[in-house]
Coordinates of C-alpha atoms and ligand atoms in Angstrom, one line a residue:
X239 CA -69.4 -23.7 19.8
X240 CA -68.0 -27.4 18.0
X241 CA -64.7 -28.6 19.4
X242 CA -62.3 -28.6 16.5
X243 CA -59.7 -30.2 19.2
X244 CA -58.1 -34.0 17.9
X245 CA -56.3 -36.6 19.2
X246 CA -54.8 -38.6 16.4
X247 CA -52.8 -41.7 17.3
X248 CA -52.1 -40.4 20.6
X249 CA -50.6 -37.1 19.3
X250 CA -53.2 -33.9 20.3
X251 CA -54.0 -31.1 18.8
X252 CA -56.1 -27.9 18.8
X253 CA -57.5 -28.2 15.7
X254 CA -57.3 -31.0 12.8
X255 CA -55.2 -28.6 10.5
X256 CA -51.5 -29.4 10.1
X257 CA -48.8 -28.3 7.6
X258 CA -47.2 -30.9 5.8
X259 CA -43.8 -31.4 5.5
X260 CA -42.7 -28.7 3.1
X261 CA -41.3 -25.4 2.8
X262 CA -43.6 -23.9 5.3
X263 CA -42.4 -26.1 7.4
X264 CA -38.4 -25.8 6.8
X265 CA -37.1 -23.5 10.2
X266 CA -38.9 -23.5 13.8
X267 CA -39.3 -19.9 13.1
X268 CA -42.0 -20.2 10.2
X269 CA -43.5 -22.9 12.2
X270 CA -43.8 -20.4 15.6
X271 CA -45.3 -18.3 13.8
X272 CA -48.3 -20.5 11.7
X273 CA -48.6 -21.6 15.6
X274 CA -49.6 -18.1 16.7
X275 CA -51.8 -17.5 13.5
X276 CA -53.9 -20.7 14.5
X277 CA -52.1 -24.1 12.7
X278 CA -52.9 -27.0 15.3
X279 CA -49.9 -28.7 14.4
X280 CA -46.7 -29.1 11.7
X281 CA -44.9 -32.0 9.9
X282 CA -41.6 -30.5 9.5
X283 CA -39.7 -30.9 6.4
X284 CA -37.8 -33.9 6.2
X285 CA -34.7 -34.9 7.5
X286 CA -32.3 -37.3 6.6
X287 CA -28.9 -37.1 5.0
X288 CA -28.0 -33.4 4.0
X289 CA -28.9 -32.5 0.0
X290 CA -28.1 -29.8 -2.0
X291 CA -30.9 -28.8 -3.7
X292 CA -30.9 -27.3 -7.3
X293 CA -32.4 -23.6 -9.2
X294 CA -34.7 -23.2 -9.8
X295 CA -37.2 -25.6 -8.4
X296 CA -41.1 -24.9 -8.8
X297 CA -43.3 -24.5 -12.2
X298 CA -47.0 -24.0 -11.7
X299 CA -50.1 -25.1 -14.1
X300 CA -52.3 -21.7 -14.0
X301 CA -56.0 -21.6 -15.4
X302 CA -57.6 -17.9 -16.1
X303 CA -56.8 -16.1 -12.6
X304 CA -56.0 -18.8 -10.8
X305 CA -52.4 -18.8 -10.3
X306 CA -51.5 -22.0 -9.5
X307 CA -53.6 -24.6 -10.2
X308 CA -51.4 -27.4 -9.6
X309 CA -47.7 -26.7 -8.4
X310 CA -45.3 -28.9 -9.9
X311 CA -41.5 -29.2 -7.3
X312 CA -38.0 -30.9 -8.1
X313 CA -36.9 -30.0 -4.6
X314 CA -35.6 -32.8 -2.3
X315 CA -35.5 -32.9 1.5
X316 CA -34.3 -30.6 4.2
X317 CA -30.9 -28.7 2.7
X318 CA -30.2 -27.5 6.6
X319 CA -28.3 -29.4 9.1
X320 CA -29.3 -32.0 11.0
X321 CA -28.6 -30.8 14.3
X322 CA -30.3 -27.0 13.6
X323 CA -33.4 -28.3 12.6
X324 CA -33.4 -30.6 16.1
X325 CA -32.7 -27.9 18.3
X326 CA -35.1 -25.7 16.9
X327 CA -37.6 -28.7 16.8
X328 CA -37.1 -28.4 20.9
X329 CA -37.5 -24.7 20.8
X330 CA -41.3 -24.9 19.3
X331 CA -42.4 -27.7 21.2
X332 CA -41.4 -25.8 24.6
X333 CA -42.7 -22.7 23.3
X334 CA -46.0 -24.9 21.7
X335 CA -46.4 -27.9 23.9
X336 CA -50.2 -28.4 23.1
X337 CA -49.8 -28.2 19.3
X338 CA -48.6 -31.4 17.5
X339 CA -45.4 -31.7 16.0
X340 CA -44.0 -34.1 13.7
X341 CA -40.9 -34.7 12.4
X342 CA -41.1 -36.2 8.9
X343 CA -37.9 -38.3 8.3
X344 CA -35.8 -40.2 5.7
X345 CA -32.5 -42.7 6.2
X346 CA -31.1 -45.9 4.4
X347 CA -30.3 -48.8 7.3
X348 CA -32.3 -49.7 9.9
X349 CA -29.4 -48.4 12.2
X350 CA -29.7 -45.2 10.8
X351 CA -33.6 -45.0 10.9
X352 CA -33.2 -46.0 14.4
X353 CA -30.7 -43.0 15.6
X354 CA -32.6 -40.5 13.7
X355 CA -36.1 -41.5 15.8
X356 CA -33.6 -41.3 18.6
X357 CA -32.6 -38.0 17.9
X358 CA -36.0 -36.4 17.2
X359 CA -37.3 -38.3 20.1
X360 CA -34.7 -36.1 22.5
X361 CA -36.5 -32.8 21.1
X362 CA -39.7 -33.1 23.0
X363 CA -41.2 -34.0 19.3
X364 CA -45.0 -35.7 19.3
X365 CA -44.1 -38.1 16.1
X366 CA -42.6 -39.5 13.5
X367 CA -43.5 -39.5 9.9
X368 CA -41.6 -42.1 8.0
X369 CA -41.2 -40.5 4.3
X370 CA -41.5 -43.5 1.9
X371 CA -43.1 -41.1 -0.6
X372 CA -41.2 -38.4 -2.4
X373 CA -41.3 -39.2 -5.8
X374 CA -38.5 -37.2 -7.7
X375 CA -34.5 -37.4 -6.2
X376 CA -34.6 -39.6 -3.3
X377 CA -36.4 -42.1 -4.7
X378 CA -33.5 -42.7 -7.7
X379 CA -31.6 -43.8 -4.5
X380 CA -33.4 -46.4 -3.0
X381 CA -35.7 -43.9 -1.3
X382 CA -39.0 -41.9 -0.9
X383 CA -41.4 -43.4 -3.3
X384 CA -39.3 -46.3 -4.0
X385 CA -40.2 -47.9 -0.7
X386 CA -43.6 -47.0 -0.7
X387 CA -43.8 -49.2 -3.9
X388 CA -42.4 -51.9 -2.4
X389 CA -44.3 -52.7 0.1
X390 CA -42.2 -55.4 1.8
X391 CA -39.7 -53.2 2.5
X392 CA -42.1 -50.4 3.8
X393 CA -43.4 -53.1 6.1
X394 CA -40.0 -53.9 7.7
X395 CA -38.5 -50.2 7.6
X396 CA -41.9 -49.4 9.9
X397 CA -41.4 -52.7 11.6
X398 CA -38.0 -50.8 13.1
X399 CA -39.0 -47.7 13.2
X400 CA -42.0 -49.0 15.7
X401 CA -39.1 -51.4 17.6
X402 CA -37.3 -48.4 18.4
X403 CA -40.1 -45.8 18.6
X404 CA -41.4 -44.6 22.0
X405 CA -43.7 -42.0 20.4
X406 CA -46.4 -42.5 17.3
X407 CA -44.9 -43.6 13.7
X408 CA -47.0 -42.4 11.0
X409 CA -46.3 -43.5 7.1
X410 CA -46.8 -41.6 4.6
X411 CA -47.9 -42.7 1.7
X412 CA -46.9 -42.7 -2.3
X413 CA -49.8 -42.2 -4.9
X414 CA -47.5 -43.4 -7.5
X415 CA -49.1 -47.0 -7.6
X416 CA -52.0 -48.9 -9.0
X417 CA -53.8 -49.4 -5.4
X418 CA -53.2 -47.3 -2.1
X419 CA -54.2 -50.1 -0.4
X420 CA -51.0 -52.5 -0.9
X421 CA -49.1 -49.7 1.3
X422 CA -52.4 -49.6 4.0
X423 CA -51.4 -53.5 4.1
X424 CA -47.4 -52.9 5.0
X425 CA -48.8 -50.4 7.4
X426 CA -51.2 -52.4 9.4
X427 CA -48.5 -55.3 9.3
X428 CA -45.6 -52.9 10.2
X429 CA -47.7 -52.2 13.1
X430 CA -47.6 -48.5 12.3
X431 CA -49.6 -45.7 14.6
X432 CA -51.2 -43.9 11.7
X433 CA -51.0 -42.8 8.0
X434 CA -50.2 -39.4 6.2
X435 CA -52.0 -39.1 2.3
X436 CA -50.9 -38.2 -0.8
X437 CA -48.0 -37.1 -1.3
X438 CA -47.0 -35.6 -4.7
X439 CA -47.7 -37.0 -8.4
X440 CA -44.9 -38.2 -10.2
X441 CA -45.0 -35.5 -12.9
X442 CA -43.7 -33.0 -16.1
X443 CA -45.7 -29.7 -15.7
X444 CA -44.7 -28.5 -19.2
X445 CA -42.5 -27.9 -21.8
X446 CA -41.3 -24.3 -23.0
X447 CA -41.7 -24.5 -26.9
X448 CA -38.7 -22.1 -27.4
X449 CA -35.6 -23.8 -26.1
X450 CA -37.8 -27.1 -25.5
X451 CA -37.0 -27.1 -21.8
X452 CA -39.6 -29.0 -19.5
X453 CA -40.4 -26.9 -16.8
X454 CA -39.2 -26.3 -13.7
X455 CA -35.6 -25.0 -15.8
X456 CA -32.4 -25.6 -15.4
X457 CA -29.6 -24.3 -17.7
X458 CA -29.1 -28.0 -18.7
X459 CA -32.3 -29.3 -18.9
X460 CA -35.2 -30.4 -16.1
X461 CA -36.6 -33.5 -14.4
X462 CA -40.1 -35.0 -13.5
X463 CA -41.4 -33.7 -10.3
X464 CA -43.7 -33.9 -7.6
X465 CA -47.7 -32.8 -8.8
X466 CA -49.5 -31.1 -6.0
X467 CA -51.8 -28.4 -5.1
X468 CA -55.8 -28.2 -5.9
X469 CA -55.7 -30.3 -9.0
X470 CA -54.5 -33.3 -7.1
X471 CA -57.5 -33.6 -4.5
X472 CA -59.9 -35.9 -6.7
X473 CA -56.9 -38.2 -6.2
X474 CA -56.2 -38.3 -2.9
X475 CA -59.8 -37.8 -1.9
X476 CA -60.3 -41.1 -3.8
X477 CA -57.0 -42.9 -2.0
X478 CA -58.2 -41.7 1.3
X479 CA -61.7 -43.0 0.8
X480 CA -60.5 -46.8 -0.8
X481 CA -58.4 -47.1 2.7
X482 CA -61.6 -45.7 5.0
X483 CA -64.0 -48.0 3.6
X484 CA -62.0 -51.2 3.9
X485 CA -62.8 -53.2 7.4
X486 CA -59.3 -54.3 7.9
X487 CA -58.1 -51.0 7.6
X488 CA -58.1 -49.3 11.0
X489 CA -55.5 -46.9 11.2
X490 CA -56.0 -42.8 12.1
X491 CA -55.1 -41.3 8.2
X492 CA -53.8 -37.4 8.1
X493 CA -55.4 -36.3 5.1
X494 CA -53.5 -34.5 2.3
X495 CA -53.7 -33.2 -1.4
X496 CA -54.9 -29.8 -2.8
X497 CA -56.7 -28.6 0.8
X498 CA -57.3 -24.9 0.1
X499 CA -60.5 -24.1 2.0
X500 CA -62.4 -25.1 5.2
X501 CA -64.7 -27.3 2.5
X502 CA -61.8 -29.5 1.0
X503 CA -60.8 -30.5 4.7
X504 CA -64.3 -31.2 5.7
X505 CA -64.5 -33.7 3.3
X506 CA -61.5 -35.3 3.5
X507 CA -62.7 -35.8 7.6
X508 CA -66.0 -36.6 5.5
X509 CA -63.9 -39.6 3.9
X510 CA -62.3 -41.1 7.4
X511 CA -59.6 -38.5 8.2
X512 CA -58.4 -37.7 11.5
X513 CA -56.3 -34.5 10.8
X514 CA -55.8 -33.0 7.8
X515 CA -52.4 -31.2 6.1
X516 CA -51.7 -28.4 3.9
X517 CA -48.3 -27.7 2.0
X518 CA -49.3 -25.7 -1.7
X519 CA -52.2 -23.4 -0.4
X520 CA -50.0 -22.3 2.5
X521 CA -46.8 -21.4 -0.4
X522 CA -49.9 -19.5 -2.6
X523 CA -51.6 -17.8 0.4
X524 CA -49.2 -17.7 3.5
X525 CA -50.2 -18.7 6.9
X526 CA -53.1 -16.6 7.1
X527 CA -55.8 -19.2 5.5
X528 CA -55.9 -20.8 8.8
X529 CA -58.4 -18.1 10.2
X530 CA -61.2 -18.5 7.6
X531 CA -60.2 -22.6 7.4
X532 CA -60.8 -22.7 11.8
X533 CA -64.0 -20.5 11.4
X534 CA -65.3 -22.1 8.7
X535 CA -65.0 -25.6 9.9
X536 CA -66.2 -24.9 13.4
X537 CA -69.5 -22.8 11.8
X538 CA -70.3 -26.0 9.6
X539 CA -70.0 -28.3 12.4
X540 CA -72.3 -25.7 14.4
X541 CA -75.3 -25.6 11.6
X542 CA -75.4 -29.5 11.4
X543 CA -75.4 -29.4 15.0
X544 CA -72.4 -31.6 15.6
X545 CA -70.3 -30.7 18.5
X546 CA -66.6 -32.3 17.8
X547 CA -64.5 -33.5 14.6
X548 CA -65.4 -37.4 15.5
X549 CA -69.0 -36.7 14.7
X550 CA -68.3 -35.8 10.7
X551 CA -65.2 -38.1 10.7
X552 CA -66.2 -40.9 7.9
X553 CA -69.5 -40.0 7.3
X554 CA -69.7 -40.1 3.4
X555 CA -67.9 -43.4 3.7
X556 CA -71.0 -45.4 3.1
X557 CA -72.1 -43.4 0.8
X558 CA -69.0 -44.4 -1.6
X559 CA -70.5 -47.3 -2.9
X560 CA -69.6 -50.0 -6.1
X561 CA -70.6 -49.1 -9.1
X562 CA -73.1 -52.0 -9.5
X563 CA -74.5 -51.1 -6.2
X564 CA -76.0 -47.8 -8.2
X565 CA -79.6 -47.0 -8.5
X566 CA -80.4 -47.7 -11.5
X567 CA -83.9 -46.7 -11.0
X568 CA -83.2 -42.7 -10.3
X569 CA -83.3 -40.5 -13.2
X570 CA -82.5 -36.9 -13.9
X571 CA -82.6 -34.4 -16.4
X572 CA -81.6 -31.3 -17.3
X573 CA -83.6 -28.2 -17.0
X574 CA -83.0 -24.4 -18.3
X575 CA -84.1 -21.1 -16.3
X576 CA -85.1 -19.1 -19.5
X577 CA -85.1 -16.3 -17.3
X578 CA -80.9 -16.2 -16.3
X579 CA -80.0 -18.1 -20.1
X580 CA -77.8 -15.7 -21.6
X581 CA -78.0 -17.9 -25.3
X582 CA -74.2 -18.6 -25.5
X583 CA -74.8 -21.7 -26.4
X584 CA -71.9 -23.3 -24.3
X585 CA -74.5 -25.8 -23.8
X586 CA -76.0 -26.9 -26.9
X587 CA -72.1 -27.0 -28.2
X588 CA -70.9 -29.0 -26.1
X589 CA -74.2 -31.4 -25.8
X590 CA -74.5 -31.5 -29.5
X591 CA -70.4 -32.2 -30.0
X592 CA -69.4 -34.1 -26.8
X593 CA -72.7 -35.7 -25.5
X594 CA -76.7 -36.8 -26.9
X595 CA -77.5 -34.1 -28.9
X596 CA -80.7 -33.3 -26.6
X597 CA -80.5 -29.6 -26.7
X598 CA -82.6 -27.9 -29.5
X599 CA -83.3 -24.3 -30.0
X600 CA -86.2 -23.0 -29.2
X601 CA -88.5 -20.2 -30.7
X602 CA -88.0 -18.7 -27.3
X603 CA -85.3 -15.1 -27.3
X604 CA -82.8 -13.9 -24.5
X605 CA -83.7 -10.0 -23.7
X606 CA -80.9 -9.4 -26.1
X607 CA -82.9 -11.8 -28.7
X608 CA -80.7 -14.4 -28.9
X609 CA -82.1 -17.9 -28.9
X610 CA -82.7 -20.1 -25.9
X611 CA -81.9 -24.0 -25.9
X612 CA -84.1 -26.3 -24.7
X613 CA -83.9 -29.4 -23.6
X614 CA -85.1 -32.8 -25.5
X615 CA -86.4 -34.9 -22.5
X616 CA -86.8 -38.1 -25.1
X617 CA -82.8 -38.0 -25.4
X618 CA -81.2 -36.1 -22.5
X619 CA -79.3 -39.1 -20.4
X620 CA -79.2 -36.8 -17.3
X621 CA -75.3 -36.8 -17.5
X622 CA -74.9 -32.8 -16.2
X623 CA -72.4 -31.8 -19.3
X624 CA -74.6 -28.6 -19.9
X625 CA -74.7 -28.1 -16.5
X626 CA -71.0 -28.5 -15.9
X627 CA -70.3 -26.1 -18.9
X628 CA -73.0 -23.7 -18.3
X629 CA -71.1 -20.2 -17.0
X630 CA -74.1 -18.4 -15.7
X631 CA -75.3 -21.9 -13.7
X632 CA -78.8 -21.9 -15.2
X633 CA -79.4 -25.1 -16.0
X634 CA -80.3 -27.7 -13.4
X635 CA -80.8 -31.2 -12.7
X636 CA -84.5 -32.6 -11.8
X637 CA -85.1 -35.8 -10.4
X638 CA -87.5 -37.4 -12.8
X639 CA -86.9 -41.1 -11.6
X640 CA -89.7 -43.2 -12.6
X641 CA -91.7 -44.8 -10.0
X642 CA -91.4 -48.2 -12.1
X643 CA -88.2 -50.5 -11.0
X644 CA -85.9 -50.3 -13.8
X645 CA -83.6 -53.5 -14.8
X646 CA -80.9 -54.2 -12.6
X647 CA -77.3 -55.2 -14.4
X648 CA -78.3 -58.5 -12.4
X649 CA -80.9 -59.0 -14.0
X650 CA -80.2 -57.5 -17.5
X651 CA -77.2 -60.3 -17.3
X652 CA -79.8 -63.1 -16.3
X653 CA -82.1 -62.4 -19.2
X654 CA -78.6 -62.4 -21.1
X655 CA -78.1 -59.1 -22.3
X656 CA -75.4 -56.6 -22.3
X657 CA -74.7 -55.2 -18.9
X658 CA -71.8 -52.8 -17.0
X659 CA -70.2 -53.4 -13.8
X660 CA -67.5 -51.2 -12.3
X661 CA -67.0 -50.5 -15.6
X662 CA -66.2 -54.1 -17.2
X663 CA -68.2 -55.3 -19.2
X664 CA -69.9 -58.3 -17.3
X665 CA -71.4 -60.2 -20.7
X666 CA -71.4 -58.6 -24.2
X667 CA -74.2 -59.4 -26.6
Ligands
FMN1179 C1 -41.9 -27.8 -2.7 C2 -42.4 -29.0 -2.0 C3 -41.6 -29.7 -1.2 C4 -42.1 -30.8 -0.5 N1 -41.2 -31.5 0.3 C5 -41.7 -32.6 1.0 C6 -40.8 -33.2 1.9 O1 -39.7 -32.9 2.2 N2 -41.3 -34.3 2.6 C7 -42.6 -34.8 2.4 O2 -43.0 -35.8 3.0 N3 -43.4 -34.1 1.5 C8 -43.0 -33.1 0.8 N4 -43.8 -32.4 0.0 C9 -45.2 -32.9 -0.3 C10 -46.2 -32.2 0.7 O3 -46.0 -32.5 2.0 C11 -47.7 -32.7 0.4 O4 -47.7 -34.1 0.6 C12 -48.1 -32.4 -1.1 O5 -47.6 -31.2 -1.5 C13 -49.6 -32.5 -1.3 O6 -50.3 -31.5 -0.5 P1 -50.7 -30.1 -1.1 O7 -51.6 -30.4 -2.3 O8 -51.4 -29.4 0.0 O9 -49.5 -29.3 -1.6 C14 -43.4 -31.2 -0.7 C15 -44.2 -30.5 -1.5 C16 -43.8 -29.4 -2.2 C17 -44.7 -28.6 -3.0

């Protein structure tokens, strides 16, 4: 059986899966108990100056049955004192001392960053996660998100953080900016242990068309929030992976952003991560995800006949390539399985009205004698719409790549034609 055990940054742990620092992770007692259900580790929620936070606080983006989509929060850090969320700190890691445990913190002067790594240091904790990330409350005071964007500043806040620091500093990191990789910079220079991404999408969930209220509500109004849950891992996957492909970049990264299943952490570890962390599936599902998420994972592992988390770790990384680095020589198109077509015509709508009208009707009939589409090979682009919209998944994509080398943009550009790279247009005709 695989070893899901990790050592990230000098902090161990029994498995890659962490919570992040959230509600789940608000009290030692919630945390005790993910412990005993099988969480390798916890970020607890972060601690810094006492808040008040406000009602109500949550609003959720639902599709069909899905619940909650995306979760969408206005909450701010840790509304418990500072000195009951140390103690109990102590209490888990004496109870827990394999599992990691993280405290994720906030302050305003280097002095007070300094006492507050003191402080958590004195509970037995594993690390430090400096919060220069939240993007909705602190950030209006010079906090969260607003260091994270200023990436000087994040630089010298780690820079005493790591003076003062006997145990790892991670940073975690904003996605609220044009390039992840500015903060991956004040990191390295900051000479910080590790990294912690995404945390949450400066947002508005909604707006309720009676009293024209944005969501979460308020009796006087609302505010922008933090976006989080599945929707959001196409963006972090993507942050994670422009920080793991980069040479300079060296740093153990703690993977976060919609995680739900066993699959999404695999392929965050996939893209270069070293642990992984889960706040919104936890808040839909409880604790309890952690059992399929460890058997899961391990079983993978098992059938590709790897035997520990450093064998997956990075391994689509070179496979995340520059758009002109493409293959412009492979080729597919779309094919339908007459036999499992239904005739909705999903496909042919949304060929014929959002792609190349190559989908015809043929003379061919469903068992219920409606029509099947067909596919025009002369004008299908291979682009997967029909296949993306298809609800019974009959349609599929054959490699039809032509054994003759098709123009590369090089090329196309020397000849001085109209060419494509990373999406700018390299020459225009
Ligand atoms: C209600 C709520 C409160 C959060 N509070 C914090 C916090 O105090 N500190 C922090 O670093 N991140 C906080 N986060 C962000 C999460 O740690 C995590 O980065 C984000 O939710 C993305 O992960 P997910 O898609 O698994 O939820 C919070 C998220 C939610 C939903």
């Amino acid at each position: 059986m695989s070893d899901l055990s990790i050592d990230f940054c000098g902090i161990s742990s029994p498995n890659p899966f962490w919570l992040a620092s959230a509600p789940p992770t608000n009290s030692g007692e919630q945390i005790m108990r993910a412990f005993d259900t099988g969480w390798g580790g916890a970020v607890w929620k972060t601690l810094g100056n006492p808040v008040v936070n406000v009602n109500s606080r949550y609003a959720a983006l639902s599709h069909g049955r899905n619940r909650i989509v995306g979760l969408n929060n206005i909450e701010l850090i840790t509304d418990r004192g500072l000195s009951i969320n140390l103690r109990e700190m102590g209490e888990v890691k004496k109870r827990f001392p394999k599992h990691a445990l993280l405290a994720s913190i906030m302050a305003g002067t280097r002095a007070e960053w300094q006492e507050l790594i003191r402080r958590v240091e004195d509970t037995g904790a594993d690390g430090v996660e400096l919060n220069f990330s939240c993007p909705h409350g602190m950030c209006e005071r010079g906090l969260g998100s607003a260091i994270g964007q200023e990436p000087a500043i994040a630089e010298e806040i780690t820079r005493w953080a790591k003076e003062s620091s006997s145990i790892p500093v991670l940073v975690k990191f904003t996605p609220n900016v044009a390039d992840i990789r500015d903060q991956g910079r004040a990191a390295m220079a900051g000479a910080a242990d590790g990294v912690a991404l995404i945390n949450t999408i400066k947002s508005i969930i909604g707006v309720d068309l009676d009293d024209f209220i944005p969501f979460p509500k308020l009796r006087n109004g609302s505010t922008n929030g933090g976006y989080c849950g599945p929707a959001v891992k196409p963006i972090a996957l993507h942050m994670v992976a422009s920080l793991g492909r980069e040479t300079w970049f060296t740093l153990p990264m703690s993977g976060i952003g919609g995680i739900n299943t066993w699959q999404d952490a695999a392929e965050f570890i996939a893209l270069g991560c070293g642990s992984v962390q889960v706040c919104t599936a936890v808040m839909h599902h409880g604790f309890g995800i952690i059992t399929e998420m460890i058997d899961g994972l391990s079983g993978y592992l098992d059938e590709k006949g790897m035997t520990s988390i450093g064998e997956l770790q990075g391994r689509a990384l070179g496979n995340y390539k520059e758009w002109g680095e493409l293959d412009m020589n492979y080729k597919v198109e779309a094919s339908i399985d007459a036999a499992t077509c239904s005739g909705c015509g999903k496909c042919y709508t949304a060929c014929n009205d959002g792609a190349y009208q190559a989908i015809d009707w043929s003379d061919k009939k469903t068992r219920k004698g409606k029509p099947i589409p067909e596919i025009n090979t002369v004008k299908c682009k291979g682009c997967n719409l029909c296949s993306l919209v298809c609800p019974l998944d009959c349609i599929s994509m054959m490699d039809v790549s032509h054994t003759e080398t098709v123009e590369s943009w090089q090329d196309i550009v020397a000849r001085g034609g109209y060419a494509v790279s990373d999406g700018i247009i390299v020459n225009d005709l």
